[in-house]
Amino acid sequence: MTSDRRTTLLAAAALLAMTACWGSTFFLIKDLLDRVPTVDFLAVRFLIAGTAMVLVAPRAIARLSRASRRHAIALGGLYGGAQILQTAGLAHTPASVSGFITGLYVVATPLFAAVILRTRITGFTWAAVALATSGLAVLTLDGLSIGYGEAITLVAALLYALHIVGLGAWSRPADALGMSILQVLVIAAICLVAALVSGEPGVVLPERTGDWMSIVYMALVAGAAALLAQTWAQAHLPPTRSAIIMSMEPVFAAFFAVLLGGEAVTSRMAIGGLMVLTAMLVVEAGPRRKIEGEVPHIAV
């Protein structure tokens, strides 16, 4: 096995581990949001993540070039905006529908990659995208109507897709730590502003020890470490491949809901999860044109 192949496999594994971390937070968030407003939770989560990352690597941002800082700020803005819109959409649409619409970034990513990066997507990859999307529908949907909540959630999905494409174009292994820290700080700032201008004055903090433990886990593991893994991994993987791997998030969410949340396994859960898993394995094992694996680094 060549060194490049080992690196790309490691990047895919890191992205899959990050997706598993995200999936593990669903049942924690569902419980926590009964007591803490959503934007307040997001603000506290990303403030903790950003503070911890700065303490661990205080000079990482300073080592970034001016262009890399601009890119990280733009990427953090996309991700932070998507978080707010997805959260607002959840107030107007069922969580299952929100999960499916958010997962449509797996479709939007290759479209944006083709238009923005001029990446040629093979029919083989499009088939994997279609399989992943169908699996998400089977796994999550129990009816779908289009209203305000669904519309803004779709905008969030498009922003997530742009974030994936942007990381693919701008991320470099040497800049992964600094760009991750700056992204988290921008996300924290956006969520903090949203928390301050909505709801009660100030930021509502958790009162229970268990809630704080959940937030710290989501901040450090599913937040800081996961975004660092994504930023590094996408320096080695094309955006569409990354999006298909990340479509495993609702599969992991269902897995942890059964394992730790006490939910029952359903046939839809099993079939939909298997479809998404198959799509990921197909895109990993199947043939790829060289140009599809080459992600141009755009200087803006």
CSV table of C-alpha atoms in Angstrom, one decimal:
chain,number,residue,atom,x,y,z
A,1,MET,CA,0.0,0.0,0.0
A,2,THR,CA,1.4,3.4,-1.0
A,3,SER,CA,1.9,6.2,1.5
A,4,ASP,CA,-0.7,8.3,-0.3
A,5,ARG,CA,-3.3,5.5,-0.1
A,6,ARG,CA,-2.6,5.0,3.6
A,7,THR,CA,-3.0,8.7,4.2
A,8,THR,CA,-6.4,8.8,2.4
A,9,LEU,CA,-7.6,5.8,4.3
A,10,LEU,CA,-6.6,7.4,7.6
A,11,ALA,CA,-8.4,10.6,6.5
A,12,ALA,CA,-11.5,8.6,5.7
A,13,ALA,CA,-11.3,6.8,9.1
A,14,ALA,CA,-10.8,10.2,10.9
A,15,LEU,CA,-13.9,11.6,9.1
A,16,LEU,CA,-15.9,8.5,10.0
A,17,ALA,CA,-14.8,8.8,13.7
A,18,MET,CA,-15.8,12.5,13.7
A,19,THR,CA,-19.2,11.5,12.2
A,20,ALA,CA,-19.7,8.9,14.9
A,21,CYS,CA,-19.0,11.6,17.5
A,22,TRP,CA,-21.6,13.8,16.0
A,23,GLY,CA,-24.1,11.0,15.9
A,24,SER,CA,-23.5,10.2,19.6
A,25,THR,CA,-24.7,13.7,20.6
A,26,PHE,CA,-28.3,13.5,19.3
A,27,PHE,CA,-29.9,11.9,22.3
A,28,LEU,CA,-27.8,14.1,24.6
A,29,ILE,CA,-28.9,17.2,22.9
A,30,LYS,CA,-32.5,16.1,22.8
A,31,ASP,CA,-32.4,15.7,26.6
A,32,LEU,CA,-30.4,18.9,27.3
A,33,LEU,CA,-32.6,21.2,25.2
A,34,ASP,CA,-35.5,20.5,27.6
A,35,ARG,CA,-33.7,22.7,30.1
A,36,VAL,CA,-31.3,25.0,28.1
A,37,PRO,CA,-32.3,27.1,25.1
A,38,THR,CA,-30.8,25.9,21.9
A,39,VAL,CA,-28.7,29.0,21.0
A,40,ASP,CA,-27.5,29.3,24.6
A,41,PHE,CA,-26.4,25.7,24.5
A,42,LEU,CA,-24.5,26.2,21.2
A,43,ALA,CA,-22.8,29.4,22.5
A,44,VAL,CA,-21.6,27.7,25.7
A,45,ARG,CA,-20.5,24.6,23.7
A,46,PHE,CA,-18.4,26.4,21.2
A,47,LEU,CA,-17.0,28.9,23.7
A,48,ILE,CA,-15.7,26.0,25.8
A,49,ALA,CA,-14.3,24.3,22.6
A,50,GLY,CA,-12.6,27.5,21.4
A,51,THR,CA,-11.1,28.3,24.8
A,52,ALA,CA,-9.7,24.8,25.2
A,53,MET,CA,-8.2,24.9,21.7
A,54,VAL,CA,-6.6,28.3,22.3
A,55,LEU,CA,-5.1,27.1,25.6
A,56,VAL,CA,-3.7,24.0,24.0
A,57,ALA,CA,-2.2,25.7,20.9
A,58,PRO,CA,-2.1,29.5,21.6
A,59,ARG,CA,0.1,30.3,18.6
A,60,ALA,CA,-1.6,28.2,16.0
A,61,ILE,CA,-3.7,31.0,14.6
A,62,ALA,CA,-0.7,33.4,14.4
A,63,ARG,CA,1.1,30.8,12.2
A,64,LEU,CA,-1.6,31.0,9.6
A,65,SER,CA,-1.2,33.1,6.5
A,66,ARG,CA,-3.5,36.0,6.0
A,67,ALA,CA,-5.3,34.0,3.3
A,68,SER,CA,-5.8,31.0,5.5
A,69,ARG,CA,-7.2,33.3,8.2
A,70,ARG,CA,-9.7,34.7,5.7
A,71,HIS,CA,-10.7,31.2,4.7
A,72,ALA,CA,-11.1,30.0,8.2
A,73,ILE,CA,-13.3,33.0,9.1
A,74,ALA,CA,-15.4,32.4,6.0
A,75,LEU,CA,-15.8,28.7,6.8
A,76,GLY,CA,-16.6,29.4,10.4
A,77,GLY,CA,-19.3,31.9,9.3
A,78,LEU,CA,-20.8,29.2,7.0
A,79,TYR,CA,-20.8,26.6,9.7
A,80,GLY,CA,-22.1,29.0,12.4
A,81,GLY,CA,-24.9,30.3,10.1
A,82,ALA,CA,-25.9,26.7,9.3
A,83,GLN,CA,-26.0,25.8,13.0
A,84,ILE,CA,-28.4,28.8,13.7
A,85,LEU,CA,-30.7,28.1,10.7
A,86,GLN,CA,-30.8,24.3,11.4
A,87,THR,CA,-31.7,25.1,15.1
A,88,ALA,CA,-34.4,27.6,14.0
A,89,GLY,CA,-35.8,25.1,11.6
A,90,LEU,CA,-36.1,22.5,14.3
A,91,ALA,CA,-38.7,24.8,16.1
A,92,HIS,CA,-41.0,24.5,13.0
A,93,THR,CA,-40.4,21.0,11.7
A,94,PRO,CA,-40.1,17.4,13.1
A,95,ALA,CA,-36.6,16.3,14.0
A,96,SER,CA,-36.8,13.4,11.6
A,97,VAL,CA,-37.6,15.7,8.6
A,98,SER,CA,-35.0,18.2,9.8
A,99,GLY,CA,-32.4,15.3,9.8
A,100,PHE,CA,-33.3,14.3,6.3
A,101,ILE,CA,-33.2,17.8,4.8
A,102,THR,CA,-29.9,18.6,6.6
A,103,GLY,CA,-28.5,15.4,5.1
A,104,LEU,CA,-29.2,16.7,1.6
A,105,TYR,CA,-25.8,18.3,1.8
A,106,VAL,CA,-24.7,14.9,0.4
A,107,VAL,CA,-26.5,15.9,-2.8
A,108,ALA,CA,-25.5,19.6,-2.8
A,109,THR,CA,-21.8,19.0,-2.2
A,110,PRO,CA,-21.0,17.4,-5.6
A,111,LEU,CA,-23.1,20.0,-7.3
A,112,PHE,CA,-21.2,22.8,-5.6
A,113,ALA,CA,-17.9,21.0,-6.2
A,114,ALA,CA,-18.7,20.7,-9.9
A,115,VAL,CA,-19.6,24.4,-10.2
A,116,ILE,CA,-17.1,26.0,-7.9
A,117,LEU,CA,-14.1,23.7,-8.1
A,118,ARG,CA,-14.9,22.4,-11.6
A,119,THR,CA,-14.6,18.9,-10.3
A,120,ARG,CA,-15.8,16.1,-12.6
A,121,ILE,CA,-18.0,13.7,-10.7
A,122,THR,CA,-18.3,10.2,-12.1
A,123,GLY,CA,-21.5,8.4,-12.6
A,124,PHE,CA,-20.3,5.8,-10.1
A,125,THR,CA,-20.1,8.5,-7.4
A,126,TRP,CA,-23.5,10.0,-8.3
A,127,ALA,CA,-24.9,6.5,-7.8
A,128,ALA,CA,-23.4,6.4,-4.3
A,129,VAL,CA,-24.9,9.9,-3.7
A,130,ALA,CA,-28.3,8.7,-4.8
A,131,LEU,CA,-28.0,5.6,-2.6
A,132,ALA,CA,-27.0,7.6,0.5
A,133,THR,CA,-29.8,10.1,-0.1
A,134,SER,CA,-32.4,7.2,-0.4
A,135,GLY,CA,-31.0,5.6,2.7
A,136,LEU,CA,-31.4,8.9,4.6
A,137,ALA,CA,-35.0,9.1,3.4
A,138,VAL,CA,-35.8,5.5,4.6
A,139,LEU,CA,-34.0,6.1,7.9
A,140,THR,CA,-35.6,9.4,8.8
A,141,LEU,CA,-38.7,10.3,6.8
A,142,ASP,CA,-42.3,9.6,7.9
A,143,GLY,CA,-43.9,12.2,5.7
A,144,LEU,CA,-42.6,15.5,4.3
A,145,SER,CA,-44.2,18.8,3.7
A,146,ILE,CA,-42.5,22.1,2.7
A,147,GLY,CA,-42.9,25.1,5.0
A,148,TYR,CA,-40.9,27.8,6.7
A,149,GLY,CA,-39.0,25.3,8.9
A,150,GLU,CA,-38.1,23.0,6.0
A,151,ALA,CA,-37.0,25.9,3.8
A,152,ILE,CA,-34.5,27.4,6.3
A,153,THR,CA,-33.3,23.9,7.1
A,154,LEU,CA,-32.6,23.4,3.4
A,155,VAL,CA,-30.6,26.7,3.4
A,156,ALA,CA,-28.6,25.2,6.4
A,157,ALA,CA,-27.9,22.1,4.3
A,158,LEU,CA,-26.6,24.2,1.5
A,159,LEU,CA,-24.3,26.1,3.9
A,160,TYR,CA,-23.0,22.8,5.3
A,161,ALA,CA,-22.3,21.7,1.7
A,162,LEU,CA,-20.4,25.0,1.0
A,163,HIS,CA,-18.4,24.4,4.2
A,164,ILE,CA,-17.4,20.9,3.0
A,165,VAL,CA,-16.5,22.2,-0.4
A,166,GLY,CA,-14.6,25.2,1.1
A,167,LEU,CA,-12.6,22.9,3.4
A,168,GLY,CA,-11.8,20.7,0.4
A,169,ALA,CA,-10.4,23.7,-1.5
A,170,TRP,CA,-8.6,25.6,1.3
A,171,SER,CA,-7.6,23.1,4.0
A,172,ARG,CA,-3.9,22.0,4.2
A,173,PRO,CA,-2.6,19.5,6.7
A,174,ALA,CA,-0.1,22.1,8.1
A,175,ASP,CA,-2.9,24.6,8.7
A,176,ALA,CA,-5.5,22.2,10.1
A,177,LEU,CA,-5.0,23.1,13.8
A,178,GLY,CA,-5.0,26.9,13.3
A,179,MET,CA,-7.9,26.9,10.9
A,180,SER,CA,-9.9,24.6,13.2
A,181,ILE,CA,-9.4,27.0,16.2
A,182,LEU,CA,-10.3,30.1,14.2
A,183,GLN,CA,-13.4,28.4,12.8
A,184,VAL,CA,-14.6,27.3,16.3
A,185,LEU,CA,-14.0,30.9,17.6
A,186,VAL,CA,-16.1,32.3,14.8
A,187,ILE,CA,-18.9,29.8,15.3
A,188,ALA,CA,-18.8,30.6,19.1
A,189,ALA,CA,-19.1,34.4,18.3
A,190,ILE,CA,-22.1,33.8,16.0
A,191,CYS,CA,-23.9,31.6,18.5
A,192,LEU,CA,-23.1,34.0,21.3
A,193,VAL,CA,-24.6,36.9,19.5
A,194,ALA,CA,-27.7,34.8,18.6
A,195,ALA,CA,-28.1,33.8,22.3
A,196,LEU,CA,-27.8,37.4,23.5
A,197,VAL,CA,-30.3,38.8,21.0
A,198,SER,CA,-32.9,36.1,21.6
A,199,GLY,CA,-34.8,34.9,24.6
A,200,GLU,CA,-33.8,35.9,28.1
A,201,PRO,CA,-31.2,38.6,28.9
A,202,GLY,CA,-27.7,37.0,29.0
A,203,VAL,CA,-26.8,33.4,28.3
A,204,VAL,CA,-28.8,30.7,30.1
A,205,LEU,CA,-26.3,28.2,31.7
A,206,PRO,CA,-27.0,24.6,32.7
A,207,GLU,CA,-27.8,23.9,36.4
A,208,ARG,CA,-27.2,20.1,36.5
A,209,THR,CA,-23.8,18.5,36.8
A,210,GLY,CA,-24.8,15.9,34.2
A,211,ASP,CA,-25.8,18.7,31.7
A,212,TRP,CA,-22.3,20.3,32.1
A,213,MET,CA,-20.7,16.9,31.6
A,214,SER,CA,-22.7,16.5,28.3
A,215,ILE,CA,-21.8,20.0,27.1
A,216,VAL,CA,-18.1,19.5,27.9
A,217,TYR,CA,-18.1,16.2,25.9
A,218,MET,CA,-19.9,17.9,23.0
A,219,ALA,CA,-17.5,20.8,23.2
A,220,LEU,CA,-14.2,19.0,23.4
A,221,VAL,CA,-14.8,15.7,21.6
A,222,ALA,CA,-17.7,16.3,19.2
A,223,GLY,CA,-16.8,19.9,18.8
A,224,ALA,CA,-13.1,20.8,18.9
A,225,ALA,CA,-11.6,17.4,18.1
A,226,ALA,CA,-14.2,16.6,15.5
A,227,LEU,CA,-13.7,19.9,13.6
A,228,LEU,CA,-10.0,19.4,13.8
A,229,ALA,CA,-10.4,15.9,12.3
A,230,GLN,CA,-12.7,17.2,9.6
A,231,THR,CA,-10.3,20.0,8.6
A,232,TRP,CA,-7.3,17.7,8.5
A,233,ALA,CA,-9.2,14.9,6.7
A,234,GLN,CA,-10.6,17.2,4.0
A,235,ALA,CA,-7.0,18.2,3.1
A,236,HIS,CA,-6.7,14.7,1.8
A,237,LEU,CA,-10.2,13.9,0.5
A,238,PRO,CA,-12.4,15.3,-2.3
A,239,PRO,CA,-15.6,17.0,-1.1
A,240,THR,CA,-18.1,14.5,-2.5
A,241,ARG,CA,-16.3,11.6,-0.9
A,242,SER,CA,-16.3,13.4,2.4
A,243,ALA,CA,-20.0,14.2,2.2
A,244,ILE,CA,-20.9,10.6,1.6
A,245,ILE,CA,-18.8,9.5,4.6
A,246,MET,CA,-20.5,12.2,6.7
A,247,SER,CA,-23.9,11.0,5.6
A,248,MET,CA,-23.3,8.2,8.2
A,249,GLU,CA,-24.2,10.7,11.0
A,250,PRO,CA,-27.9,9.8,11.3
A,251,VAL,CA,-26.9,6.1,11.1
A,252,PHE,CA,-24.7,6.6,14.1
A,253,ALA,CA,-27.4,8.7,15.8
A,254,ALA,CA,-29.8,5.8,15.4
A,255,PHE,CA,-27.2,3.4,16.7
A,256,PHE,CA,-26.5,5.4,19.9
A,257,ALA,CA,-30.2,6.0,20.4
A,258,VAL,CA,-30.7,2.3,20.5
A,259,LEU,CA,-27.5,1.5,22.5
A,260,LEU,CA,-27.7,4.3,25.1
A,261,GLY,CA,-31.1,5.9,24.6
A,262,GLY,CA,-33.3,2.8,25.0
A,263,GLU,CA,-35.0,3.1,21.5
A,264,ALA,CA,-36.1,0.0,19.7
A,265,VAL,CA,-34.6,-1.1,16.4
A,266,THR,CA,-37.0,-0.8,13.5
A,267,SER,CA,-36.9,-2.3,10.0
A,268,ARG,CA,-36.7,1.2,8.5
A,269,MET,CA,-33.8,2.0,10.8
A,270,ALA,CA,-31.9,-1.2,9.7
A,271,ILE,CA,-32.7,-0.8,6.0
A,272,GLY,CA,-31.9,2.9,5.8
A,273,GLY,CA,-28.7,2.5,7.8
A,274,LEU,CA,-27.6,-0.4,5.6
A,275,MET,CA,-28.2,1.7,2.5
A,276,VAL,CA,-26.1,4.6,3.7
A,277,LEU,CA,-23.4,2.3,4.9
A,278,THR,CA,-23.3,0.6,1.5
A,279,ALA,CA,-23.0,4.0,-0.2
A,280,MET,CA,-20.0,4.8,1.9
A,281,LEU,CA,-18.4,1.5,1.3
A,282,VAL,CA,-19.1,1.7,-2.5
A,283,VAL,CA,-17.5,5.1,-2.8
A,284,GLU,CA,-14.5,4.0,-0.8
A,285,ALA,CA,-13.9,0.7,-2.6
A,286,GLY,CA,-14.9,1.8,-6.1
A,287,PRO,CA,-12.8,3.2,-8.9
A,288,ARG,CA,-12.1,7.0,-8.9
A,289,ARG,CA,-10.8,9.1,-11.7
A,290,LYS,CA,-7.6,10.9,-10.8
A,291,ILE,CA,-9.2,14.3,-11.4
A,292,GLU,CA,-12.0,13.5,-9.0
A,293,GLY,CA,-9.5,12.9,-6.2
A,294,GLU,CA,-7.6,16.1,-6.9
A,295,VAL,CA,-9.0,19.1,-5.1
A,296,PRO,CA,-7.6,22.4,-6.3
A,297,HIS,CA,-6.6,24.8,-3.5
A,298,ILE,CA,-8.2,28.0,-4.4
A,299,ALA,CA,-6.5,31.2,-3.2
A,300,VAL,CA,-9.1,33.9,-2.4
